[in-house]
Amino acid sequence: MRTISCPAPIPDWVAGDASSAPRRGERLAVESASATQGGQGMAEGERKDVAGLLSVVPPGRTWSLAFSMLATTLGIVLLGLIASFLLVLSKAPARVHAECESAMDLARRLIRSAERSTFGAPAAERLHDTILALREFRHLEVQIQGGSGLGAAAQAGASGPLLLLHDTEATARRPPEEVPAWLLGWMGRAVRDIPPLRVGHHPLIGTVLVHPQPYDEAREFWEELRVAIGYHLMLFLLVSIVLFLVIQRGLRPLRELQTAFERLGRGDFSRPVVEEVPAELRAIHVSFNHTARLLEHAQREHASLSRQLLRLQEEERASIARELHDELAPYLFCIRLDASSNLALEDETPMEEVRETFVSIDENVSQIQARIRDLLHRLRPVDIDVHGWPEALVTLLDGFRTRFPRIDFNLDASGLDVVSDDTMRVSIYRIVQECLTNVVRHADAERARVAVRCLPHAAGGPGILIEVTDDGRGPPAQTAWGRGLIGMRERAQALGGSLDVLAGSPRGTRVMGRIPLPA
Ligand SMILES: Nc1ncnc2c1ncn2[C@@H]1O[C@H](COP(=O)(O)OP(=O)(O)O)[C@@H](O)[C@H]1O
Ligand SMILES: [Mg+2]
């Protein structure tokens, strides 16, 4: 007998279970040679489809992850810098105010002591020296109005130092050009409420006014600010570069994953992705490799099943052709012979002879009818059309009971009205038929029990469970799957289900099939 090895079930290295020795009651060991032969890839068209799917990146205005991370982090740093800059700026007026006030206070004390002192140089000279000293003070501006100045001093025979004092606006300080006007305005506003210090009019010196002046402070502040901004910009740049490199490095495993997905799309399962990646991505890489192995296995199995399907189709066709030729042709030949001999008969040929040829024709025609009925039954179970569903199963069992009265056949069919799909009905019928044929041919059993039930609340979703058990000798330890078992499994798998042949308990064989109900 010719046998065909069955496509291998998913091996343990894929399913992740190392203990796989077949025991009684477990899935039988099956040959897997054909699963690995030639199933090296999906059809070219399918590959293109998958590759096409993978290459189609849906359009959308999305930023790259690296850019988003970089922009967010740097944005936060930048906001922090701006906030601290504004904080410093907001505190600057208070600082200027305090400095100017203390400078004005000092000036007030110095002028008062110069005016009151009775020691040393005359009062005018002391005041003159004090004013000269005050002009060197930061945060102060000394203004002289209405004095007779140089000329008057000379006329009065004043001594040298008085010559140094100049009248009026010429001595006013100019705002520093390098400091922006807004900063000067901001600083100036802080000292607006400090009143100027007016020194009583002196005939030679004139009226002396001492104003608070934030220019030096503003210049200093501006210098510090520029240095700080430059420093922070450099730091910002450095942080950006380091961050960019870190993110690029962090995203490398994702890029590798993308390349691996593209390879997968081309049907290349040869290279798994590395699993030594950062902890967050390790689970994804491990799952990817696992899925790739499953996919590779499924693809091989699919290719192997397709090849077997083609072969079985060809064998079926050859068998029908053989049957037509070997079984029907001789009967047709005989009918033709009978008919032509009838044509050649004389009028006076006895009726008995004529009848004989008709009897022969009748026998040959009924033989042909029987053969055609068998053939039709092989092509399609007519019971389903004639008796309906699920009564066809009852008729099937009845047929076996009639032909094999020594075996006790038992059927338990429930909830099968939900099966409305014709392909599914035919598949269930064929699986039960093949199981019973095997019982009759191989089991040497006394009892065979068929259970076909609808399980609406099964764990894997609603489906039909087919279970055929017998109390015969059981399957051999290494079952070579023939056309029957392969055909049953193919039918189940084609409908998204599964089929297993198990050793029965305590003896015999147990075939378990499960076909999910369409949603
Ligand atoms: N009910 C059974 N009892 C014992 N052996 C069985 C039974 N069903 C199947 N087998 C074993 O499985 C083999 C393959 O069966 P199958 O694929 O239907 O091919 P075939 O029936 O053409 O031999 C059989 O040759 C037989 O050894
Ligand atoms: Mg069989």
mmCIF file with all atom_site columns, C-alpha atoms in Angstrom, residues 102-112 114 126-143 173 197 199 208-211 213 216:
data_model
loop_
_atom_site.group_PDB
_atom_site.id
_atom_site.type_symbol
_atom_site.label_atom_id
_atom_site.label_alt_id
_atom_site.label_comp_id
_atom_site.label_asym_id
_atom_site.label_entity_id
_atom_site.label_seq_id
_atom_site.pdbx_PDB_ins_code
_atom_site.Cartn_x
_atom_site.Cartn_y
_atom_site.Cartn_z
_atom_site.occupancy
_atom_site.B_iso_or_equiv
_atom_site.pdbx_formal_charge
_atom_site.auth_seq_id
_atom_site.auth_comp_id
_atom_site.auth_asym_id
_atom_site.auth_atom_id
_atom_site.pdbx_PDB_model_num
ATOM 1  C CA . SER A 1 102 ? 23.185 102.776 49.259 1.00 0.00 ? 102 SER A CA 1
ATOM 2  C CA . ALA A 1 103 ? 25.365 104.832 46.894 1.00 0.00 ? 103 ALA A CA 1
ATOM 3  C CA . MET A 1 104 ? 23.029 107.827 47.318 1.00 0.00 ? 104 MET A CA 1
ATOM 4  C CA . ASP A 1 105 ? 23.095 107.375 51.055 1.00 0.00 ? 105 ASP A CA 1
ATOM 5  C CA . LEU A 1 106 ? 26.858 107.368 51.078 1.00 0.00 ? 106 LEU A CA 1
ATOM 6  C CA . ALA A 1 107 ? 26.918 110.476 48.894 1.00 0.00 ? 107 ALA A CA 1
ATOM 7  C CA . ARG A 1 108 ? 24.508 112.206 51.232 1.00 0.00 ? 108 ARG A CA 1
ATOM 8  C CA . ARG A 1 109 ? 26.714 111.462 54.228 1.00 0.00 ? 109 ARG A CA 1
ATOM 9  C CA . LEU A 1 110 ? 29.903 112.570 52.474 1.00 0.00 ? 110 LEU A CA 1
ATOM 10 C CA . ILE A 1 111 ? 28.391 115.873 51.351 1.00 0.00 ? 111 ILE A CA 1
ATOM 11 C CA . ARG A 1 112 ? 26.965 116.550 54.745 1.00 0.00 ? 112 ARG A CA 1
ATOM 12 C CA . ALA A 1 114 ? 32.087 118.077 53.872 1.00 0.00 ? 114 ALA A CA 1
ATOM 13 C CA . ARG A 1 126 ? 36.090 120.300 50.677 1.00 0.00 ? 126 ARG A CA 1
ATOM 14 C CA . LEU A 1 127 ? 32.848 120.217 48.836 1.00 0.00 ? 127 LEU A CA 1
ATOM 15 C CA . HIS A 1 128 ? 34.703 120.369 45.561 1.00 0.00 ? 128 HIS A CA 1
ATOM 16 C CA . ASP A 1 129 ? 36.863 117.358 46.554 1.00 0.00 ? 129 ASP A CA 1
ATOM 17 C CA . THR A 1 130 ? 33.830 115.457 47.716 1.00 0.00 ? 130 THR A CA 1
ATOM 18 C CA . ILE A 1 131 ? 32.023 116.111 44.475 1.00 0.00 ? 131 ILE A CA 1
ATOM 19 C CA . LEU A 1 132 ? 35.076 115.012 42.507 1.00 0.00 ? 132 LEU A CA 1
ATOM 20 C CA . ALA A 1 133 ? 35.123 111.801 44.545 1.00 0.00 ? 133 ALA A CA 1
ATOM 21 C CA . LEU A 1 134 ? 31.396 111.274 44.033 1.00 0.00 ? 134 LEU A CA 1
ATOM 22 C CA . ARG A 1 135 ? 31.823 111.493 40.274 1.00 0.00 ? 135 ARG A CA 1
ATOM 23 C CA . GLU A 1 136 ? 33.936 108.355 40.453 1.00 0.00 ? 136 GLU A CA 1
ATOM 24 C CA . PHE A 1 137 ? 31.183 106.448 42.266 1.00 0.00 ? 137 PHE A CA 1
ATOM 25 C CA . ARG A 1 138 ? 29.365 103.694 40.440 1.00 0.00 ? 138 ARG A CA 1
ATOM 26 C CA . HIS A 1 139 ? 25.630 104.136 40.395 1.00 0.00 ? 139 HIS A CA 1
ATOM 27 C CA . LEU A 1 140 ? 25.838 107.925 40.782 1.00 0.00 ? 140 LEU A CA 1
ATOM 28 C CA . GLU A 1 141 ? 25.773 110.828 38.361 1.00 0.00 ? 141 GLU A CA 1
ATOM 29 C CA . VAL A 1 142 ? 26.819 114.256 39.529 1.00 0.00 ? 142 VAL A CA 1
ATOM 30 C CA . GLN A 1 143 ? 25.365 117.253 37.718 1.00 0.00 ? 143 GLN A CA 1
ATOM 31 C CA . ARG A 1 173 ? 27.098 110.633 31.421 1.00 0.00 ? 173 ARG A CA 1
ATOM 32 C CA . LEU A 1 197 ? 20.328 114.745 46.026 1.00 0.00 ? 197 LEU A CA 1
ATOM 33 C CA . VAL A 1 199 ? 23.525 120.260 47.304 1.00 0.00 ? 199 VAL A CA 1
ATOM 34 C CA . VAL A 1 208 ? 25.136 120.243 42.540 1.00 0.00 ? 208 VAL A CA 1
ATOM 35 C CA . LEU A 1 209 ? 22.643 117.475 41.831 1.00 0.00 ? 209 LEU A CA 1
ATOM 36 C CA . VAL A 1 210 ? 23.461 113.830 42.507 1.00 0.00 ? 210 VAL A CA 1
ATOM 37 C CA . HIS A 1 211 ? 21.266 111.318 40.609 1.00 0.00 ? 211 HIS A CA 1
ATOM 38 C CA . GLN A 1 213 ? 22.525 106.059 37.765 1.00 0.00 ? 213 GLN A CA 1
ATOM 39 C CA . ASP A 1 216 ? 27.264 100.618 35.314 1.00 0.00 ? 216 ASP A CA 1
#
